[in-house]
């Protein structure tokens, strides 16, 4: 038997002052989207903003539903909108932010498993790592280069064809 060990990496920034303008802009857009989240059941407001390789920005926020599982996360609203309107254009980066009045979100919120899988799909399609920026209710920002750092040993479509 052999045990394989995988390492994941992320970078933590304090505030946006040392980030490139492109990152700052995406975080601003994500906070803007977060303000319009429809989250009356969880009171957990999430905003996402992504930049495509053609420089177009798509925003999304969580959309909840009285039939709970019918709701959808902010990340997937943004990613599916982008793919619907600009199919095949790679996603360069995505910022995801969250806030709630119910408690203090001191650390950034990381995407749920379903959203990681969806990001993996589009990253695999384009072959280019997606840059992921995460922020909660503090100046702490986590930067993750590529979905493999969020979803090691991911399932991808290639396995369906073998
Ligand atoms: N949510 C997101 O929008 N993105 C995530 O990555 C985690 C969770 C939403 C789904 C639901 O509306 C609320 O946050 C609570 O789970």
PDB file of N, CA and C in Angstrom, residues 68-152:
ATOM      1  N   UNK A  68     -36.601  24.898  -0.445  1.00  0.00           N
ATOM      2  CA  UNK A  68     -35.164  25.194  -0.262  1.00  0.00           C
ATOM      3  C   UNK A  68     -34.210  24.691  -1.350  1.00  0.00           C
ATOM      4  N   UNK A  69     -34.291  23.409  -1.758  1.00  0.00           N
ATOM      5  CA  UNK A  69     -33.288  22.926  -2.729  1.00  0.00           C
ATOM      6  C   UNK A  69     -33.411  23.564  -4.114  1.00  0.00           C
ATOM      7  N   UNK A  70     -34.504  24.280  -4.345  1.00  0.00           N
ATOM      8  CA  UNK A  70     -34.652  24.937  -5.646  1.00  0.00           C
ATOM      9  C   UNK A  70     -33.787  26.196  -5.757  1.00  0.00           C
ATOM     10  N   UNK A  71     -33.253  26.667  -4.649  1.00  0.00           N
ATOM     11  CA  UNK A  71     -32.389  27.843  -4.682  1.00  0.00           C
ATOM     12  C   UNK A  71     -31.041  27.511  -5.303  1.00  0.00           C
ATOM     13  N   UNK A  72     -30.250  28.549  -5.538  1.00  0.00           N
ATOM     14  CA  UNK A  72     -28.933  28.323  -6.173  1.00  0.00           C
ATOM     15  C   UNK A  72     -27.915  29.338  -5.636  1.00  0.00           C
ATOM     16  N   UNK A  73     -26.680  28.906  -5.589  1.00  0.00           N
ATOM     17  CA  UNK A  73     -25.584  29.730  -5.051  1.00  0.00           C
ATOM     18  C   UNK A  73     -25.193  30.855  -6.011  1.00  0.00           C
ATOM     19  N   UNK A  74     -24.593  31.867  -5.425  1.00  0.00           N
ATOM     20  CA  UNK A  74     -24.117  33.028  -6.183  1.00  0.00           C
ATOM     21  C   UNK A  74     -23.144  32.634  -7.298  1.00  0.00           C
ATOM     22  N   UNK A  75     -22.233  31.732  -6.975  1.00  0.00           N
ATOM     23  CA  UNK A  75     -21.199  31.363  -7.943  1.00  0.00           C
ATOM     24  C   UNK A  75     -21.824  30.777  -9.207  1.00  0.00           C
ATOM     25  N   UNK A  76     -22.811  29.871  -8.998  1.00  0.00           N
ATOM     26  CA  UNK A  76     -23.401  29.229 -10.176  1.00  0.00           C
ATOM     27  C   UNK A  76     -24.259  30.183 -10.975  1.00  0.00           C
ATOM     28  N   UNK A  77     -24.895  31.165 -10.314  1.00  0.00           N
ATOM     29  CA  UNK A  77     -25.650  32.173 -11.073  1.00  0.00           C
ATOM     30  C   UNK A  77     -24.687  32.908 -12.016  1.00  0.00           C
ATOM     31  N   UNK A  78     -23.537  33.309 -11.487  1.00  0.00           N
ATOM     32  CA  UNK A  78     -22.570  34.054 -12.310  1.00  0.00           C
ATOM     33  C   UNK A  78     -21.981  33.169 -13.416  1.00  0.00           C
ATOM     34  N   UNK A  79     -21.565  31.960 -13.047  1.00  0.00           N
ATOM     35  CA  UNK A  79     -20.886  31.086 -14.020  1.00  0.00           C
ATOM     36  C   UNK A  79     -21.847  30.655 -15.128  1.00  0.00           C
ATOM     37  N   UNK A  80     -23.065  30.278 -14.771  1.00  0.00           N
ATOM     38  CA  UNK A  80     -24.006  29.822 -15.801  1.00  0.00           C
ATOM     39  C   UNK A  80     -24.451  30.988 -16.689  1.00  0.00           C
ATOM     40  N   UNK A  81     -24.607  32.183 -16.112  1.00  0.00           N
ATOM     41  CA  UNK A  81     -24.953  33.346 -16.946  1.00  0.00           C
ATOM     42  C   UNK A  81     -23.857  33.590 -17.975  1.00  0.00           C
ATOM     43  N   UNK A  82     -22.614  33.535 -17.500  1.00  0.00           N
ATOM     44  CA  UNK A  82     -21.480  33.797 -18.397  1.00  0.00           C
ATOM     45  C   UNK A  82     -21.434  32.746 -19.506  1.00  0.00           C
ATOM     46  N   UNK A  83     -21.596  31.482 -19.131  1.00  0.00           N
ATOM     47  CA  UNK A  83     -21.497  30.422 -20.141  1.00  0.00           C
ATOM     48  C   UNK A  83     -22.678  30.454 -21.106  1.00  0.00           C
ATOM     49  N   UNK A  84     -23.839  30.910 -20.604  1.00  0.00           N
ATOM     50  CA  UNK A  84     -25.016  30.990 -21.484  1.00  0.00           C
ATOM     51  C   UNK A  84     -24.842  32.072 -22.546  1.00  0.00           C
ATOM     52  N   UNK A  85     -24.225  33.180 -22.133  1.00  0.00           N
ATOM     53  CA  UNK A  85     -24.131  34.311 -23.060  1.00  0.00           C
ATOM     54  C   UNK A  85     -22.812  34.362 -23.822  1.00  0.00           C
ATOM     55  N   UNK A  86     -21.773  33.799 -23.245  1.00  0.00           N
ATOM     56  CA  UNK A  86     -20.454  33.772 -23.915  1.00  0.00           C
ATOM     57  C   UNK A  86     -19.886  32.360 -23.849  1.00  0.00           C
ATOM     58  N   UNK A  87     -20.538  31.404 -24.497  1.00  0.00           N
ATOM     59  CA  UNK A  87     -20.091  30.011 -24.381  1.00  0.00           C
ATOM     60  C   UNK A  87     -18.653  29.837 -24.849  1.00  0.00           C
ATOM     61  N   UNK A  88     -17.905  29.063 -24.072  1.00  0.00           N
ATOM     62  CA  UNK A  88     -16.540  28.721 -24.485  1.00  0.00           C
ATOM     63  C   UNK A  88     -15.490  29.762 -24.143  1.00  0.00           C
ATOM     64  N   UNK A  89     -15.911  30.931 -23.636  1.00  0.00           N
ATOM     65  CA  UNK A  89     -14.894  31.936 -23.283  1.00  0.00           C
ATOM     66  C   UNK A  89     -14.375  31.616 -21.875  1.00  0.00           C
ATOM     67  N   UNK A  90     -13.062  31.431 -21.713  1.00  0.00           N
ATOM     68  CA  UNK A  90     -12.535  31.031 -20.404  1.00  0.00           C
ATOM     69  C   UNK A  90     -12.836  32.041 -19.289  1.00  0.00           C
ATOM     70  N   UNK A  91     -13.043  31.505 -18.101  1.00  0.00           N
ATOM     71  CA  UNK A  91     -13.172  32.359 -16.904  1.00  0.00           C
ATOM     72  C   UNK A  91     -11.755  32.596 -16.387  1.00  0.00           C
ATOM     73  N   UNK A  92     -11.370  33.858 -16.267  1.00  0.00           N
ATOM     74  CA  UNK A  92     -10.024  34.153 -15.758  1.00  0.00           C
ATOM     75  C   UNK A  92     -10.006  34.156 -14.240  1.00  0.00           C
ATOM     76  N   UNK A  93     -10.985  34.857 -13.651  1.00  0.00           N
ATOM     77  CA  UNK A  93     -11.020  34.915 -12.188  1.00  0.00           C
ATOM     78  C   UNK A  93     -12.431  35.143 -11.695  1.00  0.00           C
ATOM     79  N   UNK A  94     -12.641  34.760 -10.434  1.00  0.00           N
ATOM     80  CA  UNK A  94     -13.949  34.950  -9.808  1.00  0.00           C
ATOM     81  C   UNK A  94     -13.733  35.393  -8.359  1.00  0.00           C
ATOM     82  N   UNK A  95     -14.499  36.403  -7.949  1.00  0.00           N
ATOM     83  CA  UNK A  95     -14.472  36.851  -6.550  1.00  0.00           C
ATOM     84  C   UNK A  95     -15.786  36.435  -5.905  1.00  0.00           C
ATOM     85  N   UNK A  96     -15.707  35.910  -4.687  1.00  0.00           N
ATOM     86  CA  UNK A  96     -16.908  35.485  -3.956  1.00  0.00           C
ATOM     87  C   UNK A  96     -16.849  36.114  -2.574  1.00  0.00           C
ATOM     88  N   UNK A  97     -17.913  36.823  -2.209  1.00  0.00           N
ATOM     89  CA  UNK A  97     -17.946  37.485  -0.895  1.00  0.00           C
ATOM     90  C   UNK A  97     -19.250  37.133  -0.199  1.00  0.00           C
ATOM     91  N   UNK A  98     -19.252  37.220   1.115  1.00  0.00           N
ATOM     92  CA  UNK A  98     -20.465  36.863   1.850  1.00  0.00           C
ATOM     93  C   UNK A  98     -20.596  37.721   3.095  1.00  0.00           C
ATOM     94  N   UNK A  99     -21.854  37.966   3.471  1.00  0.00           N
ATOM     95  CA  UNK A  99     -22.104  38.687   4.722  1.00  0.00           C
ATOM     96  C   UNK A  99     -23.435  38.226   5.309  1.00  0.00           C
ATOM     97  N   UNK A 100     -23.558  38.354   6.598  1.00  0.00           N
ATOM     98  CA  UNK A 100     -24.815  38.065   7.268  1.00  0.00           C
ATOM     99  C   UNK A 100     -24.916  38.979   8.474  1.00  0.00           C
ATOM    100  N   UNK A 101     -26.142  39.372   8.795  1.00  0.00           N
ATOM    101  CA  UNK A 101     -26.336  40.214   9.982  1.00  0.00           C
ATOM    102  C   UNK A 101     -26.405  39.339  11.236  1.00  0.00           C
ATOM    103  N   UNK A 102     -26.498  38.040  11.022  1.00  0.00           N
ATOM    104  CA  UNK A 102     -26.763  37.134  12.145  1.00  0.00           C
ATOM    105  C   UNK A 102     -25.503  36.885  12.993  1.00  0.00           C
ATOM    106  N   UNK A 103     -24.324  36.848  12.363  1.00  0.00           N
ATOM    107  CA  UNK A 103     -23.071  36.656  13.112  1.00  0.00           C
ATOM    108  C   UNK A 103     -21.937  37.269  12.293  1.00  0.00           C
ATOM    109  N   UNK A 104     -20.768  37.326  12.900  1.00  0.00           N
ATOM    110  CA  UNK A 104     -19.645  37.950  12.212  1.00  0.00           C
ATOM    111  C   UNK A 104     -18.852  36.901  11.415  1.00  0.00           C
ATOM    112  N   UNK A 105     -18.743  37.146  10.128  1.00  0.00           N
ATOM    113  CA  UNK A 105     -18.021  36.223   9.239  1.00  0.00           C
ATOM    114  C   UNK A 105     -16.561  36.645   9.167  1.00  0.00           C
ATOM    115  N   UNK A 106     -15.797  36.244  10.164  1.00  0.00           N
ATOM    116  CA  UNK A 106     -14.421  36.741  10.246  1.00  0.00           C
ATOM    117  C   UNK A 106     -13.523  36.177   9.153  1.00  0.00           C
ATOM    118  N   UNK A 107     -13.778  34.942   8.724  1.00  0.00           N
ATOM    119  CA  UNK A 107     -12.949  34.367   7.661  1.00  0.00           C
ATOM    120  C   UNK A 107     -13.747  34.304   6.358  1.00  0.00           C
ATOM    121  N   UNK A 108     -13.058  34.318   5.232  1.00  0.00           N
ATOM    122  CA  UNK A 108     -13.774  34.240   3.953  1.00  0.00           C
ATOM    123  C   UNK A 108     -14.586  32.949   3.855  1.00  0.00           C
ATOM    124  N   UNK A 109     -15.667  33.019   3.080  1.00  0.00           N
ATOM    125  CA  UNK A 109     -16.491  31.829   2.845  1.00  0.00           C
ATOM    126  C   UNK A 109     -15.967  31.136   1.598  1.00  0.00           C
ATOM    127  N   UNK A 110     -15.760  29.834   1.690  1.00  0.00           N
ATOM    128  CA  UNK A 110     -15.264  29.084   0.533  1.00  0.00           C
ATOM    129  C   UNK A 110     -16.447  28.442  -0.211  1.00  0.00           C
ATOM    130  N   UNK A 111     -16.367  28.330  -1.528  1.00  0.00           N
ATOM    131  CA  UNK A 111     -17.493  27.800  -2.309  1.00  0.00           C
ATOM    132  C   UNK A 111     -17.902  26.392  -1.888  1.00  0.00           C
ATOM    133  N   UNK A 112     -19.191  26.113  -1.992  1.00  0.00           N
ATOM    134  CA  UNK A 112     -19.702  24.783  -1.636  1.00  0.00           C
ATOM    135  C   UNK A 112     -19.208  23.754  -2.667  1.00  0.00           C
ATOM    136  N   UNK A 113     -19.403  22.490  -2.359  1.00  0.00           N
ATOM    137  CA  UNK A 113     -18.918  21.417  -3.232  1.00  0.00           C
ATOM    138  C   UNK A 113     -19.487  21.479  -4.637  1.00  0.00           C
ATOM    139  N   UNK A 114     -20.790  21.779  -4.741  1.00  0.00           N
ATOM    140  CA  UNK A 114     -21.413  21.826  -6.075  1.00  0.00           C
ATOM    141  C   UNK A 114     -20.797  22.950  -6.909  1.00  0.00           C
ATOM    142  N   UNK A 115     -20.546  24.086  -6.291  1.00  0.00           N
ATOM    143  CA  UNK A 115     -19.950  25.214  -7.041  1.00  0.00           C
ATOM    144  C   UNK A 115     -18.508  24.909  -7.425  1.00  0.00           C
ATOM    145  N   UNK A 116     -17.786  24.197  -6.551  1.00  0.00           N
ATOM    146  CA  UNK A 116     -16.415  23.797  -6.910  1.00  0.00           C
ATOM    147  C   UNK A 116     -16.442  22.895  -8.148  1.00  0.00           C
ATOM    148  N   UNK A 117     -17.400  21.970  -8.167  1.00  0.00           N
ATOM    149  CA  UNK A 117     -17.503  21.044  -9.298  1.00  0.00           C
ATOM    150  C   UNK A 117     -17.833  21.802 -10.584  1.00  0.00           C
ATOM    151  N   UNK A 118     -18.710  22.810 -10.477  1.00  0.00           N
ATOM    152  CA  UNK A 118     -19.086  23.600 -11.658  1.00  0.00           C
ATOM    153  C   UNK A 118     -17.883  24.420 -12.138  1.00  0.00           C
ATOM    154  N   UNK A 119     -17.158  25.013 -11.220  1.00  0.00           N
ATOM    155  CA  UNK A 119     -15.954  25.758 -11.620  1.00  0.00           C
ATOM    156  C   UNK A 119     -14.948  24.811 -12.279  1.00  0.00           C
ATOM    157  N   UNK A 120     -14.841  23.598 -11.738  1.00  0.00           N
ATOM    158  CA  UNK A 120     -13.903  22.607 -12.297  1.00  0.00           C
ATOM    159  C   UNK A 120     -14.243  22.302 -13.752  1.00  0.00           C
ATOM    160  N   UNK A 121     -15.528  22.211 -14.041  1.00  0.00           N
ATOM    161  CA  UNK A 121     -15.968  21.899 -15.406  1.00  0.00           C
ATOM    162  C   UNK A 121     -15.434  22.940 -16.396  1.00  0.00           C
ATOM    163  N   UNK A 122     -15.628  24.226 -16.053  1.00  0.00           N
ATOM    164  CA  UNK A 122     -15.233  25.279 -17.002  1.00  0.00           C
ATOM    165  C   UNK A 122     -13.726  25.475 -17.028  1.00  0.00           C
ATOM    166  N   UNK A 123     -13.069  25.215 -15.904  1.00  0.00           N
ATOM    167  CA  UNK A 123     -11.610  25.304 -15.906  1.00  0.00           C
ATOM    168  C   UNK A 123     -11.015  24.185 -16.764  1.00  0.00           C
ATOM    169  N   UNK A 124     -11.585  22.991 -16.664  1.00  0.00           N
ATOM    170  CA  UNK A 124     -11.100  21.864 -17.470  1.00  0.00           C
ATOM    171  C   UNK A 124     -11.302  22.156 -18.957  1.00  0.00           C
ATOM    172  N   UNK A 125     -12.456  22.743 -19.286  1.00  0.00           N
ATOM    173  CA  UNK A 125     -12.758  23.093 -20.686  1.00  0.00           C
ATOM    174  C   UNK A 125     -11.713  24.041 -21.258  1.00  0.00           C
ATOM    175  N   UNK A 126     -11.364  25.065 -20.484  1.00  0.00           N
ATOM    176  CA  UNK A 126     -10.460  26.087 -21.019  1.00  0.00           C
ATOM    177  C   UNK A 126      -8.998  25.681 -20.861  1.00  0.00           C
ATOM    178  N   UNK A 127      -8.720  24.809 -19.892  1.00  0.00           N
ATOM    179  CA  UNK A 127      -7.333  24.401 -19.657  1.00  0.00           C
ATOM    180  C   UNK A 127      -6.512  25.445 -18.932  1.00  0.00           C
ATOM    181  N   UNK A 128      -7.179  26.523 -18.456  1.00  0.00           N
ATOM    182  CA  UNK A 128      -6.429  27.574 -17.750  1.00  0.00           C
ATOM    183  C   UNK A 128      -6.934  27.700 -16.321  1.00  0.00           C
ATOM    184  N   UNK A 129      -6.029  27.776 -15.350  1.00  0.00           N
ATOM    185  CA  UNK A 129      -6.481  27.862 -13.952  1.00  0.00           C
ATOM    186  C   UNK A 129      -7.303  29.128 -13.684  1.00  0.00           C
ATOM    187  N   UNK A 130      -8.375  28.961 -12.931  1.00  0.00           N
ATOM    188  CA  UNK A 130      -9.204  30.113 -12.546  1.00  0.00           C
ATOM    189  C   UNK A 130      -8.647  30.679 -11.233  1.00  0.00           C
ATOM    190  N   UNK A 131      -8.509  31.987 -11.191  1.00  0.00           N
ATOM    191  CA  UNK A 131      -8.058  32.657  -9.951  1.00  0.00           C
ATOM    192  C   UNK A 131      -9.291  32.939  -9.099  1.00  0.00           C
ATOM    193  N   UNK A 132      -9.275  32.520  -7.848  1.00  0.00           N
ATOM    194  CA  UNK A 132     -10.448  32.631  -6.989  1.00  0.00           C
ATOM    195  C   UNK A 132     -10.112  33.539  -5.809  1.00  0.00           C
ATOM    196  N   UNK A 133     -10.935  34.583  -5.628  1.00  0.00           N
ATOM    197  CA  UNK A 133     -10.728  35.538  -4.529  1.00  0.00           C
ATOM    198  C   UNK A 133     -11.905  35.417  -3.571  1.00  0.00           C
ATOM    199  N   UNK A 134     -11.624  35.318  -2.289  1.00  0.00           N
ATOM    200  CA  UNK A 134     -12.693  35.109  -1.312  1.00  0.00           C
ATOM    201  C   UNK A 134     -12.581  36.132  -0.184  1.00  0.00           C
ATOM    202  N   UNK A 135     -13.732  36.691   0.226  1.00  0.00           N
ATOM    203  CA  UNK A 135     -13.719  37.639   1.356  1.00  0.00           C
ATOM    204  C   UNK A 135     -14.997  37.528   2.164  1.00  0.00           C
ATOM    205  N   UNK A 136     -14.864  37.630   3.475  1.00  0.00           N
ATOM    206  CA  UNK A 136     -16.024  37.696   4.370  1.00  0.00           C
ATOM    207  C   UNK A 136     -16.096  39.082   4.972  1.00  0.00           C
ATOM    208  N   UNK A 137     -16.525  39.135   6.228  1.00  0.00           N
ATOM    209  CA  UNK A 137     -16.731  40.433   6.859  1.00  0.00           C
ATOM    210  C   UNK A 137     -15.478  40.910   7.601  1.00  0.00           C
ATOM    211  N   UNK A 138     -14.361  40.882   6.912  1.00  0.00           N
ATOM    212  CA  UNK A 138     -13.112  41.402   7.487  1.00  0.00           C
ATOM    213  C   UNK A 138     -12.213  41.740   6.309  1.00  0.00           C
ATOM    214  N   UNK A 139     -11.048  42.317   6.585  1.00  0.00           N
ATOM    215  CA  UNK A 139     -10.202  42.681   5.442  1.00  0.00           C
ATOM    216  C   UNK A 139      -9.364  41.491   4.933  1.00  0.00           C
ATOM    217  N   UNK A 140      -9.573  40.314   5.547  1.00  0.00           N
ATOM    218  CA  UNK A 140      -8.852  39.110   5.119  1.00  0.00           C
ATOM    219  C   UNK A 140      -9.351  38.654   3.737  1.00  0.00           C
ATOM    220  N   UNK A 141      -8.435  38.496   2.803  1.00  0.00           N
ATOM    221  CA  UNK A 141      -8.805  38.013   1.463  1.00  0.00           C
ATOM    222  C   UNK A 141      -7.966  36.776   1.166  1.00  0.00           C
ATOM    223  N   UNK A 142      -8.621  35.723   0.741  1.00  0.00           N
ATOM    224  CA  UNK A 142      -7.903  34.505   0.354  1.00  0.00           C
ATOM    225  C   UNK A 142      -7.865  34.433  -1.163  1.00  0.00           C
ATOM    226  N   UNK A 143      -6.700  34.093  -1.675  1.00  0.00           N
ATOM    227  CA  UNK A 143      -6.497  34.002  -3.123  1.00  0.00           C
ATOM    228  C   UNK A 143      -6.059  32.577  -3.450  1.00  0.00           C
ATOM    229  N   UNK A 144      -6.800  31.956  -4.340  1.00  0.00           N
ATOM    230  CA  UNK A 144      -6.559  30.551  -4.673  1.00  0.00           C
ATOM    231  C   UNK A 144      -6.342  30.456  -6.177  1.00  0.00           C
ATOM    232  N   UNK A 145      -5.231  29.859  -6.568  1.00  0.00           N
ATOM    233  CA  UNK A 145      -4.895  29.763  -7.998  1.00  0.00           C
ATOM    234  C   UNK A 145      -5.273  28.384  -8.526  1.00  0.00           C
ATOM    235  N   UNK A 146      -6.430  28.286  -9.114  1.00  0.00           N
ATOM    236  CA  UNK A 146      -6.817  27.015  -9.733  1.00  0.00           C
ATOM    237  C   UNK A 146      -7.699  26.176  -8.822  1.00  0.00           C
ATOM    238  N   UNK A 147      -8.669  25.541  -9.431  1.00  0.00           N
ATOM    239  CA  UNK A 147      -9.685  24.791  -8.694  1.00  0.00           C
ATOM    240  C   UNK A 147      -9.093  23.561  -7.994  1.00  0.00           C
ATOM    241  N   UNK A 148      -7.946  23.058  -8.482  1.00  0.00           N
ATOM    242  CA  UNK A 148      -7.341  21.882  -7.825  1.00  0.00           C
ATOM    243  C   UNK A 148      -7.007  22.196  -6.371  1.00  0.00           C
ATOM    244  N   UNK A 149      -6.798  23.466  -6.064  1.00  0.00           N
ATOM    245  CA  UNK A 149      -6.520  23.839  -4.677  1.00  0.00           C
ATOM    246  C   UNK A 149      -7.779  23.846  -3.812  1.00  0.00           C
ATOM    247  N   UNK A 150      -8.944  23.799  -4.451  1.00  0.00           N
ATOM    248  CA  UNK A 150     -10.208  23.721  -3.704  1.00  0.00           C
ATOM    249  C   UNK A 150     -10.832  22.340  -3.810  1.00  0.00           C
ATOM    250  N   UNK A 151     -10.514  21.642  -4.879  1.00  0.00           N
ATOM    251  CA  UNK A 151     -11.165  20.352  -5.147  1.00  0.00           C
ATOM    252  C   UNK A 151     -10.126  19.338  -5.640  1.00  0.00           C
ATOM    253  N   UNK A 152      -9.243  18.922  -4.728  1.00  0.00           N
ATOM    254  CA  UNK A 152      -8.247  17.936  -5.145  1.00  0.00           C
ATOM    255  C   UNK A 152      -8.929  16.630  -5.565  1.00  0.00           C
TER     256      UNK A 152
END
